[in-house]
PDB file of C-alpha atoms in Angstrom:
ATOM      1  CA  UNK S  11     -24.327   2.689   9.983  1.00 35.00           C
ATOM      2  CA  UNK S  12     -20.815   2.821  11.299  1.00 40.00           C
ATOM      3  CA  UNK S  13     -20.125   4.798  14.497  1.00 41.00           C
ATOM      4  CA  UNK S  14     -18.564   8.230  14.224  1.00 47.00           C
ATOM      5  CA  UNK S  15     -15.182   8.400  15.867  1.00 50.00           C
ATOM      6  CA  UNK S  16     -12.856  11.165  16.786  1.00 66.00           C
ATOM      7  CA  UNK S  17     -10.193   8.978  18.338  1.00 80.00           C
ATOM      8  CA  UNK S  18      -6.618   9.730  17.048  1.00 86.00           C
ATOM      9  CA  UNK S  19      -4.705   6.648  15.868  1.00 88.00           C
ATOM     10  CA  UNK S  20      -0.937   6.246  15.463  1.00 94.00           C
ATOM     11  CA  UNK S  21       0.260   3.874  12.762  1.00 94.00           C
ATOM     12  CA  UNK S  22       0.748   0.342  14.195  1.00 94.00           C
ATOM     13  CA  UNK S  23       3.827  -0.727  12.160  1.00 96.00           C
ATOM     14  CA  UNK S  24       7.284   0.553  11.284  1.00 96.00           C
ATOM     15  CA  UNK S  25       8.006   0.795   7.614  1.00 97.00           C
ATOM     16  CA  UNK S  26       9.253  -2.343   5.972  1.00 98.00           C
ATOM     17  CA  UNK S  27      12.431  -1.470   4.252  1.00 98.00           C
ATOM     18  CA  UNK S  28      14.532  -4.440   2.993  1.00 98.00           C
ATOM     19  CA  UNK S  29      18.070  -3.832   1.963  1.00 96.00           C
ATOM     20  CA  UNK S  30      18.367  -2.823  -1.698  1.00 96.00           C
ATOM     21  CA  UNK S  31      14.711  -1.807  -1.940  1.00 98.00           C
ATOM     22  CA  UNK S  32      14.079  -0.266  -5.337  1.00 97.00           C
ATOM     23  CA  UNK S  33      10.347   0.527  -4.896  1.00 98.00           C
ATOM     24  CA  UNK S  34       8.258   1.885  -2.005  1.00 98.00           C
ATOM     25  CA  UNK S  35       4.585   1.020  -1.992  1.00 98.00           C
ATOM     26  CA  UNK S  36       2.391   3.188   0.098  1.00 97.00           C
ATOM     27  CA  UNK S  37      -1.240   3.158   1.031  1.00 94.00           C
ATOM     28  CA  UNK S  38      -2.854   5.738   3.307  1.00 90.00           C
ATOM     29  CA  UNK S  39      -3.435   4.017   6.673  1.00 91.00           C
ATOM     30  CA  UNK S  40      -4.510   0.457   7.775  1.00 89.00           C
ATOM     31  CA  UNK S  41      -8.173  -0.386   8.495  1.00 88.00           C
ATOM     32  CA  UNK S  42      -9.297  -0.850  12.120  1.00 84.00           C
ATOM     33  CA  UNK S  43      -7.713  -3.667  13.893  1.00 89.00           C
ATOM     34  CA  UNK S  44     -10.971  -5.716  13.861  1.00 88.00           C
ATOM     35  CA  UNK S  45     -10.363  -6.118  10.104  1.00 88.00           C
ATOM     36  CA  UNK S  46      -6.838  -7.450  10.250  1.00 91.00           C
ATOM     37  CA  UNK S  47      -5.824 -10.968   9.318  1.00 93.00           C
ATOM     38  CA  UNK S  48      -2.100 -10.204  10.126  1.00 95.00           C
ATOM     39  CA  UNK S  49       0.121  -7.479  11.657  1.00 95.00           C
ATOM     40  CA  UNK S  50       1.418  -5.993   8.328  1.00 98.00           C
ATOM     41  CA  UNK S  51       0.377  -3.800   5.501  1.00 97.00           C
ATOM     42  CA  UNK S  52      -2.802  -4.566   3.610  1.00 96.00           C
ATOM     43  CA  UNK S  53      -4.088  -6.995   6.412  1.00 96.00           C
ATOM     44  CA  UNK S  54      -7.744  -7.002   5.458  1.00 94.00           C
ATOM     45  CA  UNK S  55      -8.720 -10.274   3.793  1.00 94.00           C
ATOM     46  CA  UNK S  56     -11.097  -8.480   1.468  1.00 92.00           C
ATOM     47  CA  UNK S  57      -8.388  -6.161   0.169  1.00 94.00           C
ATOM     48  CA  UNK S  58      -6.918  -7.387  -3.111  1.00 95.00           C
ATOM     49  CA  UNK S  59      -3.311  -6.057  -2.798  1.00 97.00           C
ATOM     50  CA  UNK S  60      -1.769  -9.496  -1.791  1.00 98.00           C
ATOM     51  CA  UNK S  61      -3.919 -11.231  -4.503  1.00 97.00           C
ATOM     52  CA  UNK S  62      -2.517  -8.748  -7.089  1.00 97.00           C
ATOM     53  CA  UNK S  63       1.066  -9.793  -5.889  1.00 98.00           C
ATOM     54  CA  UNK S  64       0.046 -13.371  -5.939  1.00 98.00           C
ATOM     55  CA  UNK S  65      -1.066 -13.144  -9.623  1.00 97.00           C
ATOM     56  CA  UNK S  66       2.023 -11.251 -10.585  1.00 98.00           C
ATOM     57  CA  UNK S  67       4.709 -13.302  -8.882  1.00 98.00           C
ATOM     58  CA  UNK S  68       3.086 -16.808  -8.698  1.00 98.00           C
ATOM     59  CA  UNK S  69       0.420 -16.734 -11.300  1.00 97.00           C
ATOM     60  CA  UNK S  70      -2.121 -17.474  -8.493  1.00 98.00           C
ATOM     61  CA  UNK S  71      -4.174 -14.860  -6.652  1.00 97.00           C
ATOM     62  CA  UNK S  72      -4.305 -17.074  -3.577  1.00 97.00           C
ATOM     63  CA  UNK S  73      -0.570 -17.840  -3.367  1.00 97.00           C
ATOM     64  CA  UNK S  74      -0.160 -15.574  -0.342  1.00 98.00           C
ATOM     65  CA  UNK S  75      -3.460 -16.655   1.453  1.00 96.00           C
ATOM     66  CA  UNK S  76      -3.675 -19.430   3.951  1.00 95.00           C
ATOM     67  CA  UNK S  77      -7.328 -20.399   3.335  1.00 88.00           C
ATOM     68  CA  UNK S  78      -7.501 -22.944   6.131  1.00 91.00           C
ATOM     69  CA  UNK S  79      -6.300 -20.301   8.731  1.00 92.00           C
ATOM     70  CA  UNK S  80      -8.067 -17.360   7.040  1.00 91.00           C
ATOM     71  CA  UNK S  81      -5.098 -15.123   7.031  1.00 94.00           C
ATOM     72  CA  UNK S  82      -2.240 -14.063   4.754  1.00 96.00           C
ATOM     73  CA  UNK S  83       1.012 -15.931   4.724  1.00 97.00           C
ATOM     74  CA  UNK S  84       3.249 -13.152   6.360  1.00 97.00           C
ATOM     75  CA  UNK S  85       6.401 -15.149   6.254  1.00 97.00           C
ATOM     76  CA  UNK S  86       6.011 -15.701   2.446  1.00 98.00           C
ATOM     77  CA  UNK S  87       4.999 -12.011   1.904  1.00 98.00           C
ATOM     78  CA  UNK S  88       8.070 -10.610   3.602  1.00 98.00           C
ATOM     79  CA  UNK S  89      10.285 -13.089   1.855  1.00 98.00           C
ATOM     80  CA  UNK S  90       8.813 -12.021  -1.536  1.00 98.00           C
ATOM     81  CA  UNK S  91       9.227  -8.328  -0.665  1.00 98.00           C
ATOM     82  CA  UNK S  92      12.809  -8.797   0.419  1.00 98.00           C
ATOM     83  CA  UNK S  93      13.615 -10.910  -2.693  1.00 97.00           C
ATOM     84  CA  UNK S  94      12.146  -8.379  -5.090  1.00 97.00           C
ATOM     85  CA  UNK S  95      13.366  -5.176  -3.429  1.00 98.00           C
ATOM     86  CA  UNK S  96       9.932  -3.779  -2.411  1.00 98.00           C
ATOM     87  CA  UNK S  97       9.524  -1.616   0.694  1.00 98.00           C
ATOM     88  CA  UNK S  98       6.137  -0.933   2.342  1.00 98.00           C
ATOM     89  CA  UNK S  99       4.770   1.949   4.319  1.00 98.00           C
ATOM     90  CA  UNK S 100       1.699   4.368   4.419  1.00 96.00           C
ATOM     91  CA  UNK S 101       1.566   7.999   3.795  1.00 96.00           C
ATOM     92  CA  UNK S 102       0.058   8.735   7.198  1.00 95.00           C
ATOM     93  CA  UNK S 103       1.727   8.206  10.612  1.00 95.00           C
ATOM     94  CA  UNK S 104      -1.225   9.711  12.701  1.00 93.00           C
ATOM     95  CA  UNK S 105      -4.858  10.086  11.706  1.00 91.00           C
ATOM     96  CA  UNK S 106      -8.401  10.613  13.020  1.00 86.00           C
ATOM     97  CA  UNK S 107     -11.273   8.562  11.525  1.00 81.00           C
ATOM     98  CA  UNK S 108     -14.134  10.903  10.914  1.00 77.00           C
ATOM     99  CA  UNK S 109     -16.399   7.901  10.584  1.00 69.00           C
ATOM    100  CA  UNK S 110     -15.654   4.436  12.091  1.00 64.00           C
ATOM    101  CA  UNK S 111     -14.363   2.932   8.846  1.00 57.00           C
ATOM    102  CA  UNK S 112     -11.327   2.583   6.595  1.00 59.00           C
ATOM    103  CA  UNK S 113     -12.436   4.933   3.832  1.00 61.00           C
ATOM    104  CA  UNK S 114      -9.880   7.555   2.815  1.00 64.00           C
ATOM    105  CA  UNK S 115     -12.726   9.947   2.295  1.00 71.00           C
ATOM    106  CA  UNK S 116     -13.385  10.034   6.042  1.00 69.00           C
ATOM    107  CA  UNK S 117      -9.762   9.925   7.130  1.00 77.00           C
ATOM    108  CA  UNK S 118      -8.045  13.072   8.370  1.00 84.00           C
ATOM    109  CA  UNK S 119      -4.289  12.901   8.260  1.00 89.00           C
ATOM    110  CA  UNK S 120      -2.861  14.539  11.275  1.00 92.00           C
ATOM    111  CA  UNK S 121       0.725  13.614  10.668  1.00 95.00           C
ATOM    112  CA  UNK S 122       2.089  12.509   7.224  1.00 96.00           C
ATOM    113  CA  UNK S 123       4.906  10.152   6.809  1.00 97.00           C
ATOM    114  CA  UNK S 124       8.256  11.859   5.959  1.00 97.00           C
ATOM    115  CA  UNK S 125       8.735  10.162   2.597  1.00 97.00           C
ATOM    116  CA  UNK S 126      12.054  11.909   1.809  1.00 97.00           C
ATOM    117  CA  UNK S 127      13.520  10.752   5.172  1.00 97.00           C
ATOM    118  CA  UNK S 128      12.505   7.126   4.391  1.00 97.00           C
ATOM    119  CA  UNK S 129      14.076   7.415   0.938  1.00 97.00           C
ATOM    120  CA  UNK S 130      17.286   8.660   2.616  1.00 97.00           C
ATOM    121  CA  UNK S 131      17.617   5.186   4.166  1.00 97.00           C
ATOM    122  CA  UNK S 132      16.925   3.481   0.860  1.00 98.00           C
ATOM    123  CA  UNK S 133      19.477   4.785  -1.673  1.00 96.00           C
ATOM    124  CA  UNK S 134      18.571   2.430  -4.434  1.00 97.00           C
ATOM    125  CA  UNK S 135      14.823   3.270  -4.222  1.00 98.00           C
ATOM    126  CA  UNK S 136      13.718   5.620  -7.022  1.00 97.00           C
ATOM    127  CA  UNK S 137      10.087   4.694  -7.287  1.00 98.00           C
ATOM    128  CA  UNK S 138       7.261   5.642  -4.841  1.00 98.00           C
ATOM    129  CA  UNK S 139       4.056   3.927  -5.486  1.00 98.00           C
ATOM    130  CA  UNK S 140       0.681   4.959  -4.139  1.00 97.00           C
ATOM    131  CA  UNK S 141      -2.269   2.620  -4.032  1.00 94.00           C
ATOM    132  CA  UNK S 142      -4.879   5.234  -4.168  1.00 88.00           C
ATOM    133  CA  UNK S 143      -5.767   8.993  -4.705  1.00 90.00           C
ATOM    134  CA  UNK S 144      -5.404  10.301  -1.184  1.00 91.00           C
ATOM    135  CA  UNK S 145      -1.985   8.618  -0.693  1.00 94.00           C
ATOM    136  CA  UNK S 146      -0.763   9.911  -4.119  1.00 96.00           C
ATOM    137  CA  UNK S 147      -1.729  13.437  -3.088  1.00 95.00           C
ATOM    138  CA  UNK S 148       0.361  13.323   0.156  1.00 96.00           C
ATOM    139  CA  UNK S 149       3.319  11.887  -1.699  1.00 97.00           C
ATOM    140  CA  UNK S 150       3.049  14.270  -4.686  1.00 97.00           C
ATOM    141  CA  UNK S 151       3.047  17.257  -2.266  1.00 96.00           C
ATOM    142  CA  UNK S 152       6.243  16.053  -0.582  1.00 97.00           C
ATOM    143  CA  UNK S 153       7.931  15.125  -3.790  1.00 97.00           C
ATOM    144  CA  UNK S 154       7.028  18.313  -5.517  1.00 97.00           C
ATOM    145  CA  UNK S 155       5.116  16.838  -8.442  1.00 98.00           C
ATOM    146  CA  UNK S 156       1.639  16.998  -9.719  1.00 97.00           C
ATOM    147  CA  UNK S 157      -0.648  14.110  -8.594  1.00 97.00           C
ATOM    148  CA  UNK S 158      -0.360  11.605 -11.503  1.00 97.00           C
ATOM    149  CA  UNK S 159      -3.585  10.220 -13.199  1.00 96.00           C
ATOM    150  CA  UNK S 160      -4.492   6.665 -12.163  1.00 95.00           C
ATOM    151  CA  UNK S 161      -2.094   4.177 -13.711  1.00 95.00           C
ATOM    152  CA  UNK S 162       0.505   6.939 -14.664  1.00 96.00           C
ATOM    153  CA  UNK S 163       3.608   8.490 -13.011  1.00 97.00           C
ATOM    154  CA  UNK S 164       5.400  11.760 -12.592  1.00 97.00           C
ATOM    155  CA  UNK S 165       9.149  12.316 -11.948  1.00 97.00           C
ATOM    156  CA  UNK S 166      10.501  14.784  -9.436  1.00 96.00           C
ATOM    157  CA  UNK S 167      13.472  17.120 -10.105  1.00 95.00           C
ATOM    158  CA  UNK S 168      15.769  14.690  -8.274  1.00 96.00           C
ATOM    159  CA  UNK S 169      14.591  11.662 -10.249  1.00 97.00           C
ATOM    160  CA  UNK S 170      12.102  10.098  -7.931  1.00 98.00           C
ATOM    161  CA  UNK S 171       9.134   8.645  -9.904  1.00 98.00           C
ATOM    162  CA  UNK S 172       5.790   8.727  -8.118  1.00 98.00           C
ATOM    163  CA  UNK S 173       3.199   6.176  -9.480  1.00 98.00           C
ATOM    164  CA  UNK S 174      -0.530   6.315  -8.766  1.00 97.00           C
ATOM    165  CA  UNK S 175      -1.969   2.851  -8.902  1.00 96.00           C
ATOM    166  CA  UNK S 176      -5.701   1.857  -8.788  1.00 94.00           C
ATOM    167  CA  UNK S 177      -6.746   1.256  -5.267  1.00 91.00           C
ATOM    168  CA  UNK S 178      -6.564  -2.407  -4.148  1.00 92.00           C
ATOM    169  CA  UNK S 179      -9.755  -2.089  -2.211  1.00 88.00           C
ATOM    170  CA  UNK S 180     -12.717  -4.040  -3.600  1.00 84.00           C
ATOM    171  CA  UNK S 181     -14.689  -0.945  -3.412  1.00 81.00           C
ATOM    172  CA  UNK S 182     -12.671   0.407  -6.334  1.00 84.00           C
ATOM    173  CA  UNK S 183     -14.632  -0.684  -9.443  1.00 83.00           C
ATOM    174  CA  UNK S 184     -11.997  -2.573 -11.494  1.00 91.00           C
ATOM    175  CA  UNK S 185     -11.624  -6.319 -11.977  1.00 93.00           C
ATOM    176  CA  UNK S 186      -8.567  -8.002 -10.272  1.00 94.00           C
ATOM    177  CA  UNK S 187      -6.781  -8.984 -13.474  1.00 95.00           C
ATOM    178  CA  UNK S 188      -7.042  -5.388 -14.855  1.00 96.00           C
ATOM    179  CA  UNK S 189      -5.554  -3.857 -11.541  1.00 96.00           C
ATOM    180  CA  UNK S 190      -2.758  -6.456 -11.769  1.00 97.00           C
ATOM    181  CA  UNK S 191      -1.914  -5.122 -15.287  1.00 97.00           C
ATOM    182  CA  UNK S 192      -1.261  -1.661 -13.837  1.00 97.00           C
ATOM    183  CA  UNK S 193       0.825  -2.974 -11.035  1.00 97.00           C
ATOM    184  CA  UNK S 194       2.828  -5.156 -13.480  1.00 97.00           C
ATOM    185  CA  UNK S 195       3.681  -2.299 -15.754  1.00 97.00           C
ATOM    186  CA  UNK S 196       4.886  -0.260 -12.675  1.00 97.00           C
ATOM    187  CA  UNK S 197       6.879  -3.233 -11.070  1.00 97.00           C
ATOM    188  CA  UNK S 198       8.536  -3.862 -14.465  1.00 97.00           C
ATOM    189  CA  UNK S 199       9.594  -0.259 -14.751  1.00 95.00           C
ATOM    190  CA  UNK S 200      11.127  -0.414 -11.281  1.00 95.00           C
ATOM    191  CA  UNK S 201      13.065  -3.631 -11.971  1.00 94.00           C
ATOM    192  CA  UNK S 202      11.069  -5.733  -9.555  1.00 95.00           C
ATOM    193  CA  UNK S 203       9.230  -7.863 -11.958  1.00 93.00           C
ATOM    194  CA  UNK S 204      10.821  -9.684 -14.946  1.00 87.00           C
TER     195      UNK S 204
END
């Protein structure tokens, strides 16, 4: 059983906002540092986010993984995101873990990310993509839309489209190729995937 924790955590990374970003992908909050294979978003080697991106952009789920070093290839990841106009952040800036794990179910958000302020720095970004239910709820509240069903989207009055994708966590019961199909549809709609 994991230890209970009441420690307050601040987000370890600044948002990644390449020039010309057209889509902002947001999870909720990183796992504990002991689960990181790199200092960047989706650092846990058991999370499938970068495998989904590998499938979509390189037709190889391991294209962004350095097997011999047991870590993701951060330089290649940042180059891909910059080339394709994909920004990264999370919906929480400060949290309290109610249990000592990364589950959104046991994560209390103390300070949400100001999504509108971020979008103000990315004038070409019209798509906010959340990789799970809790992140989608935070974003929906800020954008003034209903939380979309998984795999669907909702558009705010000012034209920002909020997408809710299946979680990239392996705990989410969906096969990797099926998850990739949802992400492909969204990235094509945003103009980030041919």
